[in-house]
PDB file of C-alpha atoms in Angstrom:
ATOM      1  CA  UNK A   1      35.834  60.217  56.677  1.00  0.00           C
ATOM      2  CA  UNK A   2      35.434  59.978  52.876  1.00  0.00           C
ATOM      3  CA  UNK A   3      34.866  56.214  53.309  1.00  0.00           C
ATOM      4  CA  UNK A   4      31.758  57.051  55.327  1.00  0.00           C
ATOM      5  CA  UNK A   5      30.541  59.329  52.544  1.00  0.00           C
ATOM      6  CA  UNK A   6      31.148  56.579  49.978  1.00  0.00           C
ATOM      7  CA  UNK A   7      29.359  53.932  52.099  1.00  0.00           C
ATOM      8  CA  UNK A   8      26.411  56.270  52.599  1.00  0.00           C
ATOM      9  CA  UNK A   9      26.263  57.005  48.858  1.00  0.00           C
ATOM     10  CA  UNK A  10      26.361  53.288  48.064  1.00  0.00           C
ATOM     11  CA  UNK A  11      23.545  52.581  50.519  1.00  0.00           C
ATOM     12  CA  UNK A  12      21.419  55.330  48.927  1.00  0.00           C
ATOM     13  CA  UNK A  13      22.193  54.026  45.417  1.00  0.00           C
ATOM     14  CA  UNK A  14      21.109  50.538  46.488  1.00  0.00           C
ATOM     15  CA  UNK A  15      17.785  52.011  47.656  1.00  0.00           C
ATOM     16  CA  UNK A  16      17.376  53.814  44.316  1.00  0.00           C
ATOM     17  CA  UNK A  17      17.808  50.485  42.488  1.00  0.00           C
ATOM     18  CA  UNK A  18      15.277  48.817  44.832  1.00  0.00           C
ATOM     19  CA  UNK A  19      12.819  51.653  44.226  1.00  0.00           C
ATOM     20  CA  UNK A  20      13.235  51.289  40.456  1.00  0.00           C
ATOM     21  CA  UNK A  21      12.683  47.521  40.735  1.00  0.00           C
ATOM     22  CA  UNK A  22       9.511  48.143  42.769  1.00  0.00           C
ATOM     23  CA  UNK A  23       8.275  50.602  40.143  1.00  0.00           C
ATOM     24  CA  UNK A  24       8.932  48.000  37.438  1.00  0.00           C
ATOM     25  CA  UNK A  25       6.938  45.400  39.387  1.00  0.00           C
ATOM     26  CA  UNK A  26       3.872  47.647  39.232  1.00  0.00           C
ATOM     27  CA  UNK A  27       3.940  47.789  35.436  1.00  0.00           C
ATOM     28  CA  UNK A  28       1.335  45.474  33.972  1.00  0.00           C
ATOM     29  CA  UNK A  29       2.780  42.793  31.705  1.00  0.00           C
ATOM     30  CA  UNK A  30      -0.448  41.022  30.824  1.00  0.00           C
ATOM     31  CA  UNK A  31      -0.019  38.524  33.652  1.00  0.00           C
ATOM     32  CA  UNK A  32      -1.874  38.702  36.931  1.00  0.00           C
ATOM     33  CA  UNK A  33       0.376  39.582  39.837  1.00  0.00           C
ATOM     34  CA  UNK A  34      -0.502  40.904  43.293  1.00  0.00           C
ATOM     35  CA  UNK A  35       2.389  43.382  42.946  1.00  0.00           C
ATOM     36  CA  UNK A  36       0.395  45.236  40.247  1.00  0.00           C
ATOM     37  CA  UNK A  37      -1.638  46.759  43.073  1.00  0.00           C
ATOM     38  CA  UNK A  38       1.331  47.839  45.218  1.00  0.00           C
ATOM     39  CA  UNK A  39       0.929  51.498  44.290  1.00  0.00           C
ATOM     40  CA  UNK A  40      -2.829  51.614  44.929  1.00  0.00           C
ATOM     41  CA  UNK A  41      -3.956  53.077  48.251  1.00  0.00           C
ATOM     42  CA  UNK A  42      -7.368  52.774  49.894  1.00  0.00           C
ATOM     43  CA  UNK A  43      -9.027  55.227  52.260  1.00  0.00           C
ATOM     44  CA  UNK A  44      -9.665  53.181  55.406  1.00  0.00           C
ATOM     45  CA  UNK A  45     -10.685  54.724  58.739  1.00  0.00           C
ATOM     46  CA  UNK A  46      -9.403  58.121  57.678  1.00  0.00           C
ATOM     47  CA  UNK A  47      -5.945  57.031  56.498  1.00  0.00           C
ATOM     48  CA  UNK A  48      -4.587  55.855  53.176  1.00  0.00           C
ATOM     49  CA  UNK A  49      -3.388  52.260  53.261  1.00  0.00           C
ATOM     50  CA  UNK A  50      -1.951  49.973  50.589  1.00  0.00           C
ATOM     51  CA  UNK A  51      -4.536  47.423  49.486  1.00  0.00           C
ATOM     52  CA  UNK A  52      -2.397  44.557  50.794  1.00  0.00           C
ATOM     53  CA  UNK A  53      -2.835  45.972  54.331  1.00  0.00           C
ATOM     54  CA  UNK A  54      -6.626  45.746  54.210  1.00  0.00           C
ATOM     55  CA  UNK A  55      -7.100  42.612  52.092  1.00  0.00           C
ATOM     56  CA  UNK A  56      -5.553  39.379  50.901  1.00  0.00           C
ATOM     57  CA  UNK A  57      -4.422  39.579  47.276  1.00  0.00           C
ATOM     58  CA  UNK A  58      -3.838  36.454  45.192  1.00  0.00           C
ATOM     59  CA  UNK A  59      -3.483  35.499  41.540  1.00  0.00           C
ATOM     60  CA  UNK A  60      -5.312  32.127  41.275  1.00  0.00           C
ATOM     61  CA  UNK A  61      -5.169  32.164  37.461  1.00  0.00           C
ATOM     62  CA  UNK A  62      -2.690  33.694  34.981  1.00  0.00           C
ATOM     63  CA  UNK A  63      -5.044  36.570  34.119  1.00  0.00           C
ATOM     64  CA  UNK A  64      -7.065  36.988  37.338  1.00  0.00           C
ATOM     65  CA  UNK A  65      -6.283  38.899  40.517  1.00  0.00           C
ATOM     66  CA  UNK A  66      -8.480  38.126  43.479  1.00  0.00           C
ATOM     67  CA  UNK A  67      -8.833  40.516  46.416  1.00  0.00           C
ATOM     68  CA  UNK A  68     -10.501  39.387  49.612  1.00  0.00           C
ATOM     69  CA  UNK A  69     -11.025  42.334  52.010  1.00  0.00           C
ATOM     70  CA  UNK A  70     -10.670  41.534  55.696  1.00  0.00           C
ATOM     71  CA  UNK A  71     -13.454  44.020  56.424  1.00  0.00           C
ATOM     72  CA  UNK A  72     -16.316  43.803  53.901  1.00  0.00           C
ATOM     73  CA  UNK A  73     -17.131  47.516  54.367  1.00  0.00           C
ATOM     74  CA  UNK A  74     -13.932  48.496  52.548  1.00  0.00           C
ATOM     75  CA  UNK A  75     -14.837  46.624  49.315  1.00  0.00           C
ATOM     76  CA  UNK A  76     -16.351  49.687  47.620  1.00  0.00           C
ATOM     77  CA  UNK A  77     -13.310  51.796  48.540  1.00  0.00           C
ATOM     78  CA  UNK A  78     -10.968  49.172  47.069  1.00  0.00           C
ATOM     79  CA  UNK A  79     -12.992  49.112  43.855  1.00  0.00           C
ATOM     80  CA  UNK A  80     -12.891  52.924  43.616  1.00  0.00           C
ATOM     81  CA  UNK A  81      -9.144  53.046  44.275  1.00  0.00           C
ATOM     82  CA  UNK A  82      -8.412  50.469  41.566  1.00  0.00           C
ATOM     83  CA  UNK A  83     -10.698  52.223  39.079  1.00  0.00           C
ATOM     84  CA  UNK A  84      -9.046  55.609  39.777  1.00  0.00           C
ATOM     85  CA  UNK A  85      -5.524  54.207  39.421  1.00  0.00           C
ATOM     86  CA  UNK A  86      -3.722  54.476  36.095  1.00  0.00           C
ATOM     87  CA  UNK A  87      -3.541  50.680  35.780  1.00  0.00           C
ATOM     88  CA  UNK A  88      -6.477  50.375  33.398  1.00  0.00           C
ATOM     89  CA  UNK A  89      -8.040  47.548  35.419  1.00  0.00           C
ATOM     90  CA  UNK A  90     -11.766  47.027  36.021  1.00  0.00           C
ATOM     91  CA  UNK A  91     -12.673  45.420  39.351  1.00  0.00           C
ATOM     92  CA  UNK A  92     -15.787  43.245  39.720  1.00  0.00           C
ATOM     93  CA  UNK A  93     -17.183  42.513  43.146  1.00  0.00           C
ATOM     94  CA  UNK A  94     -19.642  39.894  44.338  1.00  0.00           C
ATOM     95  CA  UNK A  95     -19.805  41.447  47.814  1.00  0.00           C
ATOM     96  CA  UNK A  96     -17.168  39.199  49.365  1.00  0.00           C
ATOM     97  CA  UNK A  97     -14.421  38.990  46.773  1.00  0.00           C
ATOM     98  CA  UNK A  98     -13.183  41.445  44.176  1.00  0.00           C
ATOM     99  CA  UNK A  99     -11.946  39.932  40.923  1.00  0.00           C
ATOM    100  CA  UNK A 100      -9.889  41.729  38.320  1.00  0.00           C
ATOM    101  CA  UNK A 101      -9.457  40.344  34.814  1.00  0.00           C
ATOM    102  CA  UNK A 102      -6.018  41.401  33.577  1.00  0.00           C
ATOM    103  CA  UNK A 103      -6.457  42.158  29.881  1.00  0.00           C
ATOM    104  CA  UNK A 104      -4.016  40.805  27.339  1.00  0.00           C
ATOM    105  CA  UNK A 105      -1.736  43.546  26.110  1.00  0.00           C
ATOM    106  CA  UNK A 106      -1.862  44.755  22.530  1.00  0.00           C
ATOM    107  CA  UNK A 107       1.380  45.335  20.640  1.00  0.00           C
ATOM    108  CA  UNK A 108       0.764  49.086  20.809  1.00  0.00           C
ATOM    109  CA  UNK A 109       0.231  48.957  24.597  1.00  0.00           C
ATOM    110  CA  UNK A 110       3.384  46.865  25.010  1.00  0.00           C
ATOM    111  CA  UNK A 111       5.375  49.545  23.183  1.00  0.00           C
ATOM    112  CA  UNK A 112       3.846  52.279  25.362  1.00  0.00           C
ATOM    113  CA  UNK A 113       4.738  50.318  28.482  1.00  0.00           C
ATOM    114  CA  UNK A 114       8.284  49.751  27.198  1.00  0.00           C
ATOM    115  CA  UNK A 115       8.655  53.537  26.833  1.00  0.00           C
ATOM    116  CA  UNK A 116       7.229  54.045  30.313  1.00  0.00           C
ATOM    117  CA  UNK A 117       9.617  51.472  31.776  1.00  0.00           C
ATOM    118  CA  UNK A 118      12.521  53.223  30.015  1.00  0.00           C
ATOM    119  CA  UNK A 119      11.437  56.463  31.653  1.00  0.00           C
ATOM    120  CA  UNK A 120      11.326  54.765  35.065  1.00  0.00           C
ATOM    121  CA  UNK A 121      14.830  53.409  34.461  1.00  0.00           C
ATOM    122  CA  UNK A 122      16.091  56.861  33.499  1.00  0.00           C
ATOM    123  CA  UNK A 123      14.525  58.301  36.666  1.00  0.00           C
ATOM    124  CA  UNK A 124      16.460  55.689  38.652  1.00  0.00           C
ATOM    125  CA  UNK A 125      19.698  56.563  36.834  1.00  0.00           C
ATOM    126  CA  UNK A 126      19.132  60.255  37.508  1.00  0.00           C
ATOM    127  CA  UNK A 127      18.615  59.499  41.204  1.00  0.00           C
ATOM    128  CA  UNK A 128      21.908  57.595  41.256  1.00  0.00           C
ATOM    129  CA  UNK A 129      23.734  60.426  39.457  1.00  0.00           C
ATOM    130  CA  UNK A 130      22.320  62.905  41.978  1.00  0.00           C
ATOM    131  CA  UNK A 131      23.631  60.728  44.801  1.00  0.00           C
ATOM    132  CA  UNK A 132      27.030  60.662  43.062  1.00  0.00           C
ATOM    133  CA  UNK A 133      26.982  64.460  42.806  1.00  0.00           C
ATOM    134  CA  UNK A 134      26.086  64.784  46.506  1.00  0.00           C
ATOM    135  CA  UNK A 135      28.889  62.394  47.489  1.00  0.00           C
ATOM    136  CA  UNK A 136      31.430  64.225  45.327  1.00  0.00           C
ATOM    137  CA  UNK A 137      30.322  67.579  46.789  1.00  0.00           C
ATOM    138  CA  UNK A 138      30.643  66.209  50.320  1.00  0.00           C
ATOM    139  CA  UNK A 139      34.124  64.878  49.558  1.00  0.00           C
ATOM    140  CA  UNK A 140      35.061  68.222  47.991  1.00  0.00           C
ATOM    141  CA  UNK A 141      33.898  70.037  51.145  1.00  0.00           C
ATOM    142  CA  UNK A 142      35.857  67.600  53.273  1.00  0.00           C
ATOM    143  CA  UNK A 143      38.973  68.185  51.179  1.00  0.00           C
ATOM    144  CA  UNK A 144      38.475  71.942  51.393  1.00  0.00           C
ATOM    145  CA  UNK A 145      38.181  71.847  55.179  1.00  0.00           C
ATOM    146  CA  UNK A 146      41.288  69.610  55.378  1.00  0.00           C
ATOM    147  CA  UNK A 147      43.163  71.991  53.099  1.00  0.00           C
ATOM    148  CA  UNK A 148      42.107  75.031  55.118  1.00  0.00           C
ATOM    149  CA  UNK A 149      43.272  73.468  58.361  1.00  0.00           C
ATOM    150  CA  UNK A 150      46.637  72.441  56.849  1.00  0.00           C
ATOM    151  CA  UNK A 151      47.458  75.733  55.117  1.00  0.00           C
ATOM    152  CA  UNK A 152      48.617  76.400  51.547  1.00  0.00           C
ATOM    153  CA  UNK A 153      50.447  73.078  51.002  1.00  0.00           C
ATOM    154  CA  UNK A 154      47.455  71.154  52.247  1.00  0.00           C
ATOM    155  CA  UNK A 155      45.313  72.716  49.520  1.00  0.00           C
ATOM    156  CA  UNK A 156      47.491  71.221  46.824  1.00  0.00           C
ATOM    157  CA  UNK A 157      47.418  67.830  48.492  1.00  0.00           C
ATOM    158  CA  UNK A 158      43.666  68.139  48.996  1.00  0.00           C
ATOM    159  CA  UNK A 159      43.255  68.626  45.257  1.00  0.00           C
ATOM    160  CA  UNK A 160      45.305  65.489  44.570  1.00  0.00           C
ATOM    161  CA  UNK A 161      43.342  63.514  47.128  1.00  0.00           C
ATOM    162  CA  UNK A 162      40.109  64.698  45.517  1.00  0.00           C
ATOM    163  CA  UNK A 163      41.038  63.072  42.223  1.00  0.00           C
ATOM    164  CA  UNK A 164      41.681  59.749  43.941  1.00  0.00           C
ATOM    165  CA  UNK A 165      38.346  59.868  45.788  1.00  0.00           C
ATOM    166  CA  UNK A 166      36.424  60.363  42.552  1.00  0.00           C
ATOM    167  CA  UNK A 167      37.156  56.812  41.401  1.00  0.00           C
ATOM    168  CA  UNK A 168      35.361  54.863  44.158  1.00  0.00           C
ATOM    169  CA  UNK A 169      32.269  57.053  43.837  1.00  0.00           C
ATOM    170  CA  UNK A 170      32.264  56.624  40.061  1.00  0.00           C
ATOM    171  CA  UNK A 171      32.791  52.858  40.385  1.00  0.00           C
ATOM    172  CA  UNK A 172      29.770  52.394  42.630  1.00  0.00           C
ATOM    173  CA  UNK A 173      27.779  54.754  40.390  1.00  0.00           C
ATOM    174  CA  UNK A 174      28.620  52.622  37.349  1.00  0.00           C
ATOM    175  CA  UNK A 175      27.769  49.445  39.264  1.00  0.00           C
ATOM    176  CA  UNK A 176      24.269  50.620  40.244  1.00  0.00           C
ATOM    177  CA  UNK A 177      23.489  52.223  36.890  1.00  0.00           C
ATOM    178  CA  UNK A 178      24.420  48.884  35.309  1.00  0.00           C
ATOM    179  CA  UNK A 179      22.019  47.110  37.689  1.00  0.00           C
ATOM    180  CA  UNK A 180      19.200  49.399  36.554  1.00  0.00           C
ATOM    181  CA  UNK A 181      20.107  48.694  32.921  1.00  0.00           C
ATOM    182  CA  UNK A 182      19.905  44.934  33.610  1.00  0.00           C
ATOM    183  CA  UNK A 183      16.509  45.352  35.297  1.00  0.00           C
ATOM    184  CA  UNK A 184      15.312  47.365  32.304  1.00  0.00           C
ATOM    185  CA  UNK A 185      16.444  44.713  29.803  1.00  0.00           C
ATOM    186  CA  UNK A 186      14.658  41.921  31.651  1.00  0.00           C
ATOM    187  CA  UNK A 187      11.470  44.005  32.052  1.00  0.00           C
ATOM    188  CA  UNK A 188      11.463  44.880  28.326  1.00  0.00           C
ATOM    189  CA  UNK A 189      11.830  41.184  27.464  1.00  0.00           C
ATOM    190  CA  UNK A 190       8.957  40.385  29.836  1.00  0.00           C
ATOM    191  CA  UNK A 191       6.792  43.100  28.234  1.00  0.00           C
ATOM    192  CA  UNK A 192       7.430  41.924  24.691  1.00  0.00           C
ATOM    193  CA  UNK A 193       6.656  38.247  25.390  1.00  0.00           C
ATOM    194  CA  UNK A 194       3.416  37.251  23.704  1.00  0.00           C
TER     195      UNK A 194
END
């Protein structure tokens, strides 16, 4: 039963790493990338949709993002959504295509973004630690219920078993926290490239 708890915890930790990686992809590095707009949603027929579900997004040049809406009536909404986002990008539309010039980052902005990325990484680590705590609590409950059903001697054994179960949870925790640290290092290098 504790193996199931450990597998579930590992699956959740993997998702936390993926979420952190997706958050990193949205951070502007001075290069045009369609993934910069992943967190921007557009009001379209009464529902909020990611831009990539209402338009084709490409990066034809290193500092230009081009958005071609499938329905021309949504162009103004896309422009508004990009302007309202915290990306600091200014969309220009010719009626058919929206172009965004990705500004070159200043040294000061790079440092701000490095701090922001560090915060995102710490949020990911906290999520992983919370998953570890949940897994350890679940294992503790499992041990307690085993001990209760086995009587007084079972309690002592349950306590011993608990110590042994801590290691696999901590190992996977260390593994996924290390993955976030590696993602952070590579993103910081990417941000500091001139």
